[in-house]
Short mmCIF file of C-alpha atoms in Angstrom, two decimals:
data_model
loop_
_atom_site.label_atom_id
_atom_site.label_comp_id
_atom_site.label_asym_id
_atom_site.label_seq_id
_atom_site.Cartn_x
_atom_site.Cartn_y
_atom_site.Cartn_z
CA MET I 1 0.08 -0.04 0.00
CA GLY I 2 2.43 2.48 1.19
CA ASP I 3 4.23 1.66 -2.60
CA LEU I 4 1.42 2.97 -4.47
CA PRO I 5 1.82 7.01 -3.91
CA VAL I 6 5.38 6.62 -5.30
CA ASP I 7 4.03 5.03 -8.44
CA ALA I 8 1.34 7.73 -9.09
CA ARG I 9 4.13 10.23 -8.34
CA SER I 10 6.45 8.57 -11.08
CA GLY I 11 3.80 7.83 -13.58
CA SER I 12 2.56 11.65 -13.26
CA ALA I 13 6.10 12.82 -13.77
CA ASP I 14 6.53 10.63 -16.88
CA GLU I 15 3.14 11.78 -18.56
CA GLY I 16 4.38 15.16 -18.08
CA ARG I 17 7.77 14.51 -19.72
CA GLY I 18 5.53 13.12 -22.39
CA ARG I 19 3.34 15.99 -22.87
CA ARG I 20 6.20 18.37 -22.76
CA VAL I 21 7.94 16.05 -25.71
CA ALA I 22 4.78 15.91 -27.89
CA ALA I 23 4.38 19.44 -27.65
CA ALA I 24 7.83 20.26 -28.89
CA VAL I 25 7.70 18.20 -31.67
CA PRO I 26 5.57 20.44 -34.42
CA ALA I 27 7.81 23.33 -33.49
CA ALA I 28 10.98 21.49 -34.75
CA ASP I 29 9.35 20.53 -38.01
CA SER I 30 7.98 23.90 -38.21
CA ALA I 31 11.99 25.11 -37.96
CA VAL I 32 12.99 22.92 -40.90
CA THR I 33 10.45 23.49 -43.60
CA PRO I 34 10.00 27.19 -44.65
CA GLY I 35 6.86 29.00 -46.18
CA ARG I 36 4.89 26.10 -44.61
CA SER I 37 1.45 27.04 -43.38
CA PHE I 38 -0.49 25.62 -40.59
CA GLU I 39 -3.83 27.14 -41.25
CA ALA I 40 -6.89 25.14 -40.43
CA PRO I 41 -7.51 22.64 -43.63
CA GLY I 42 -9.97 23.76 -46.38
CA ASP I 43 -12.63 21.97 -48.45
CA ASP I 44 -10.78 19.82 -50.40
CA GLY I 45 -9.02 18.06 -47.31
CA GLU I 46 -5.52 19.39 -47.17
CA ALA I 47 -3.99 20.95 -44.28
CA GLY I 48 -2.77 24.22 -44.55
CA GLY I 49 -4.38 24.73 -48.33
CA GLN I 50 -3.05 27.76 -49.99
CA ASP I 51 -4.60 29.90 -52.86
CA PRO I 52 -2.40 29.96 -55.62
CA SER I 53 -3.71 33.43 -56.46
CA ASP I 54 -2.37 34.73 -53.34
CA ASN I 55 1.08 33.76 -54.32
CA PRO I 56 2.69 37.06 -56.19
CA ARG I 57 5.11 34.82 -58.04
CA ALA I 58 1.98 33.06 -59.86
CA GLU I 59 1.84 35.67 -62.33
CA GLU I 60 5.44 35.95 -63.02
CA VAL I 61 5.67 32.01 -63.53
CA SER I 62 2.27 32.82 -66.03
CA PRO I 63 2.38 35.71 -67.83
CA LYS I 64 -0.41 37.00 -69.54
CA PRO I 65 -0.86 36.26 -73.60
CA LYS I 66 -0.21 39.26 -75.53
CA LYS I 67 -2.88 41.13 -77.52
CA HIS I 68 -2.29 41.19 -81.58
CA GLY I 69 -3.18 44.36 -83.48
CA SER I 70 -6.34 44.17 -85.57
CA LEU I 71 -5.56 42.74 -89.20
CA TRP I 72 -7.17 46.19 -90.56
CA LYS I 73 -4.85 48.00 -88.37
CA GLU I 74 -1.62 46.01 -89.77
CA LEU I 75 -3.28 46.22 -93.08
CA PRO I 76 -2.09 50.37 -94.09
CA ILE I 77 1.23 49.42 -92.52
CA LEU I 78 1.94 46.41 -94.75
CA MET I 79 0.52 48.11 -97.73
CA CYS I 80 3.01 51.30 -97.31
CA ILE I 81 5.79 48.85 -96.95
CA ALA I 82 5.20 46.88 -100.54
CA LEU I 83 4.78 50.56 -101.88
CA VAL I 84 7.95 51.66 -100.55
CA LEU I 85 9.95 48.40 -101.57
CA ALA I 86 8.22 48.86 -105.05
CA LEU I 87 9.16 52.09 -105.94
CA LEU I 88 12.46 51.43 -104.66
CA ILE I 89 13.13 48.40 -107.19
CA LYS I 90 11.86 50.61 -109.64
CA THR I 91 14.17 53.02 -109.04
CA PHE I 92 17.07 51.49 -108.45
CA LEU I 93 16.85 48.07 -109.52
CA VAL I 94 14.77 46.82 -112.45
CA GLN I 95 11.58 48.13 -114.05
CA ALA I 96 8.71 46.70 -116.60
CA PHE I 97 8.38 48.18 -119.92
CA SER I 98 5.86 47.29 -122.56
CA ILE I 99 7.04 46.85 -126.30
CA PRO I 100 4.65 48.63 -128.43
CA SER I 101 6.01 48.26 -131.79
CA ALA I 102 7.52 45.85 -134.29
CA SER I 103 10.67 47.59 -134.52
CA MET I 104 12.47 44.93 -132.58
CA GLN I 105 11.13 42.06 -134.28
CA ASN I 106 11.54 39.12 -133.79
CA ALA I 107 13.60 39.30 -130.54
CA LEU I 108 10.62 41.08 -129.05
CA GLN I 109 6.96 41.13 -130.31
CA VAL I 110 4.13 43.62 -130.12
CA GLY I 111 2.74 43.39 -126.10
CA ASP I 112 5.87 42.19 -125.01
CA ARG I 113 6.75 42.57 -121.47
CA VAL I 114 10.72 43.26 -120.75
CA LEU I 115 12.24 43.82 -117.69
CA VAL I 116 15.21 46.57 -117.49
CA ASP I 117 18.35 46.49 -115.26
CA LYS I 118 18.47 50.31 -113.51
CA LEU I 119 21.05 48.85 -111.42
CA THR I 120 24.37 48.93 -113.13
CA PRO I 121 24.11 52.15 -114.12
CA TRP I 122 24.51 53.35 -110.75
CA PHE I 123 27.89 51.77 -110.55
CA GLY I 124 28.87 53.55 -113.88
CA SER I 125 28.74 51.04 -116.23
CA GLU I 126 27.84 52.45 -119.92
CA PRO I 127 25.91 50.81 -122.77
CA ALA I 128 27.64 47.95 -124.14
CA ARG I 129 27.66 46.62 -128.01
CA GLY I 130 24.98 44.25 -128.73
CA GLU I 131 22.64 45.14 -125.99
CA VAL I 132 18.95 45.65 -126.10
CA VAL I 133 18.56 49.16 -124.34
CA VAL I 134 15.48 51.45 -123.42
CA PHE I 135 15.76 55.27 -123.65
CA HIS I 136 14.18 58.09 -123.32
CA ASP I 137 13.31 60.19 -126.63
CA PRO I 138 16.92 61.70 -127.31
CA ASP I 139 15.17 64.71 -129.57
CA THR I 140 12.34 64.51 -131.77
CA TRP I 141 12.44 61.24 -132.80
CA LEU I 142 8.60 59.85 -131.70
CA ALA I 143 7.34 63.34 -132.90
CA GLY I 144 3.51 62.86 -134.82
CA GLU I 145 3.27 59.22 -133.38
CA PRO I 146 0.27 58.41 -131.80
CA THR I 147 0.24 58.74 -127.67
CA PRO I 148 -1.91 56.26 -126.03
CA ARG I 149 -3.66 57.46 -123.18
CA PRO I 150 -3.52 54.88 -120.36
CA GLY I 151 -6.41 55.40 -117.81
CA PRO I 152 -5.40 56.57 -113.91
CA VAL I 153 -4.97 52.94 -112.44
CA LYS I 154 -2.75 52.29 -115.08
CA LYS I 155 -0.68 55.24 -114.57
CA VAL I 156 -0.49 54.67 -110.63
CA LEU I 157 0.46 51.39 -110.77
CA SER I 158 2.95 51.83 -113.67
CA TRP I 159 4.48 54.63 -111.67
CA ILE I 160 5.08 52.56 -108.79
CA GLY I 161 6.26 49.91 -111.16
CA LEU I 162 3.76 47.17 -110.53
CA MET I 163 2.87 47.66 -114.08
CA PRO I 164 5.09 48.24 -117.30
CA SER I 165 5.82 52.09 -117.71
CA ALA I 166 3.23 54.28 -119.17
CA ASP I 167 5.55 56.71 -120.08
CA GLU I 168 5.58 56.46 -124.33
CA LYS I 169 8.33 58.68 -124.69
CA ASP I 170 10.91 55.67 -124.07
CA LEU I 171 12.38 53.93 -127.18
CA ILE I 172 13.97 50.17 -127.15
CA LYS I 173 16.68 49.51 -129.85
CA ARG I 174 19.91 47.28 -129.83
CA VAL I 175 23.35 48.98 -129.26
CA ILE I 176 25.43 48.57 -132.51
CA GLY I 177 28.44 51.34 -131.88
CA ILE I 178 29.65 52.93 -128.54
CA GLY I 179 32.24 55.85 -128.24
CA GLY I 180 34.68 55.82 -130.57
CA ASP I 181 33.40 53.09 -132.99
CA THR I 182 32.92 53.84 -136.94
CA VAL I 183 29.85 52.22 -138.01
CA GLU I 184 28.92 52.30 -141.71
CA CYS I 185 26.59 50.44 -144.03
CA LYS I 186 27.12 50.12 -147.63
CA GLY I 187 24.43 48.40 -150.19
CA THR I 188 22.12 46.00 -147.98
CA GLY I 189 25.15 45.05 -145.83
CA PRO I 190 26.84 43.31 -144.13
CA LEU I 191 26.80 46.08 -141.42
CA LEU I 192 30.37 47.08 -140.41
CA VAL I 193 31.86 48.61 -136.99
CA ASN I 194 35.07 49.53 -136.99
CA GLY I 195 35.88 47.63 -140.25
CA HIS I 196 34.35 44.28 -138.83
CA ALA I 197 31.44 42.72 -140.68
CA LEU I 198 28.51 41.98 -138.23
CA HIS I 199 26.81 38.48 -138.38
CA GLU I 200 23.47 39.24 -137.82
CA PRO I 201 21.03 36.12 -137.16
CA TYR I 202 18.79 38.07 -134.91
CA VAL I 203 18.04 40.64 -137.67
CA TYR I 204 14.23 40.09 -139.00
CA PRO I 205 13.93 37.36 -141.34
CA GLY I 206 13.40 38.60 -145.14
CA ASN I 207 15.21 42.04 -144.01
CA THR I 208 19.07 43.23 -145.17
CA PRO I 209 21.36 44.11 -142.47
CA CYS I 210 21.50 47.51 -144.55
CA SER I 211 18.77 49.33 -146.36
CA PHE I 212 19.30 50.60 -149.37
CA ASP I 213 17.92 54.19 -149.91
CA ASP I 214 19.01 58.13 -149.17
CA MET I 215 17.05 58.53 -146.27
CA GLY I 216 19.94 57.21 -143.71
CA GLY I 217 20.26 53.21 -145.09
CA GLN I 218 23.50 54.40 -146.76
CA PHE I 219 26.03 55.73 -143.89
CA LYS I 220 28.99 55.86 -142.32
CA VAL I 221 29.25 57.72 -139.00
CA LYS I 222 31.90 58.04 -136.08
CA VAL I 223 30.31 57.71 -132.54
CA PRO I 224 31.27 60.69 -130.06
CA LYS I 225 32.36 59.45 -126.58
CA GLY I 226 29.38 59.56 -124.41
CA TYR I 227 27.01 58.48 -127.15
CA ILE I 228 25.82 55.53 -128.93
CA TRP I 229 24.23 54.46 -132.41
CA VAL I 230 21.17 51.95 -132.15
CA MET I 231 19.02 50.08 -134.42
CA GLY I 232 16.54 48.03 -134.26
CA ASP I 233 16.59 44.42 -135.59
CA HIS I 234 13.42 44.94 -137.91
CA ARG I 235 15.90 46.67 -140.11
CA GLN I 236 13.01 47.59 -142.65
CA ASP I 237 10.67 48.73 -140.23
CA SER I 238 12.48 51.02 -137.45
CA SER I 239 13.24 54.42 -137.45
CA ASP I 240 15.85 54.68 -135.31
CA SER I 241 19.55 56.18 -135.45
CA ARG I 242 20.02 55.83 -139.21
CA TYR I 243 16.95 58.22 -139.96
CA ASN I 244 17.48 60.53 -137.25
CA GLN I 245 20.68 61.91 -138.54
CA PHE I 246 19.08 65.29 -138.76
CA ASP I 247 18.51 65.90 -135.11
CA LYS I 248 20.41 67.82 -132.98
CA ASN I 249 22.71 64.65 -132.21
CA HIS I 250 23.03 63.60 -135.87
CA GLY I 251 21.06 60.14 -134.63
CA MET I 252 23.28 59.38 -131.63
CA VAL I 253 21.93 59.15 -128.20
CA SER I 254 23.35 60.55 -125.25
CA VAL I 255 24.41 57.78 -122.55
CA ASP I 256 22.76 59.88 -120.07
CA LYS I 257 19.56 59.06 -121.77
CA VAL I 258 19.63 55.41 -121.19
CA ILE I 259 17.16 53.86 -118.65
CA GLY I 260 19.19 50.53 -118.61
CA HIS I 261 19.39 47.68 -120.62
CA ALA I 262 16.68 44.76 -121.20
CA ILE I 263 17.56 41.33 -119.72
CA VAL I 264 14.41 39.12 -120.26
CA VAL I 265 11.25 38.94 -121.69
CA ALA I 266 9.18 38.56 -118.24
CA TRP I 267 5.51 38.28 -120.36
CA PRO I 268 3.93 36.53 -121.41
CA VAL I 269 5.05 33.06 -120.10
CA SER I 270 5.12 31.72 -123.51
CA ARG I 271 7.48 34.13 -124.78
CA TRP I 272 9.97 33.95 -121.42
CA SER I 273 13.43 34.26 -122.49
CA THR I 274 16.92 36.13 -121.72
CA LEU I 275 18.57 38.65 -123.73
CA PRO I 276 22.07 37.87 -124.24
CA VAL I 277 24.67 39.85 -126.13
CA PRO I 278 24.70 38.44 -129.53
CA GLY I 279 27.91 36.53 -130.22
CA THR I 280 29.27 38.57 -133.02
CA PHE I 281 29.68 41.92 -130.83
CA HIS I 282 32.47 39.59 -128.69
CA GLN I 283 34.60 40.02 -131.68
CA LEU I 284 34.93 43.59 -131.34
CA MET I 285 36.17 43.52 -127.87
CA GLY I 286 39.19 45.90 -128.30
CA THR I 287 38.26 47.81 -131.30
CA ARG I 288 37.07 51.16 -129.99
CA SER I 289 38.99 54.08 -131.23
CA ALA I 290 39.32 57.69 -129.77
CA ALA I 291 36.13 59.52 -130.19
CA PRO I 292 36.09 62.58 -131.33
CA ALA I 293 34.64 65.62 -129.63
CA ILE I 294 31.71 65.54 -131.95
CA ALA I 295 30.03 63.43 -134.52
CA SER I 296 31.07 62.84 -137.97
CA GLN I 297 29.13 61.43 -140.78
CA THR I 298 29.96 60.72 -144.61
CA ALA I 299 26.69 60.02 -146.97
CA THR I 300 27.58 57.69 -149.38
CA GLN I 301 24.56 58.16 -151.67
#
């Protein structure tokens, strides 16, 4: 009987120590788990549940998608960019031209669209023998020719380079002589450049390289520096340098009047082809002589 109080006291002491140890455990856990919450369990049954929307880092991890501009707002900008690019291409690179006459058959047919290289002249390149070039009317070559009146839409499209040029004051011919060359036609040909006879398979079938007439078909000229002598491939249907020898330039075309040289027939698709320099002109390399200050000519008939 006397031992019972001792056992009771001992048991009370042990229970007290047990309570103190148990109470210390949560404090230790919370120390090694930073940021853990001990709020009351939520409806989903998880202890310490926290709404992700309350966490400011959630917005950084999942940003809201950006709003894109309306197509109708972007379309004018895209059109302006396309317009600027078209103008730059037309001004500095290439330009389309429409062939209005038969003077360059068969290389070019009426209605063909050619692309003209306008880039190389910016780097000092001058027209070469055999090239097909587009140039502004040097004097009055087109005087009396009917001038088509393109509509306003075509004018705008041709101005920005999306359609062939509507400027009817431009001509297209083949370069025969450059500054320093002597070009001569006797009888029906062949055509002579610096004494060398040209082999011209590009001349229109049935035509002769030279025309036996007293209107300009018979000539001997020396091309001055800074000018070119041009002729059409359809020799008997081309008002070219031969038949304009009485203008202010004696039939010559100033190099600064040249827009560029035609490089390809772009339309129609069935006519697509390049316009290379014929091989006969390669024989004339190195035959250029010193050019006089002014043009001279000697009529043979």
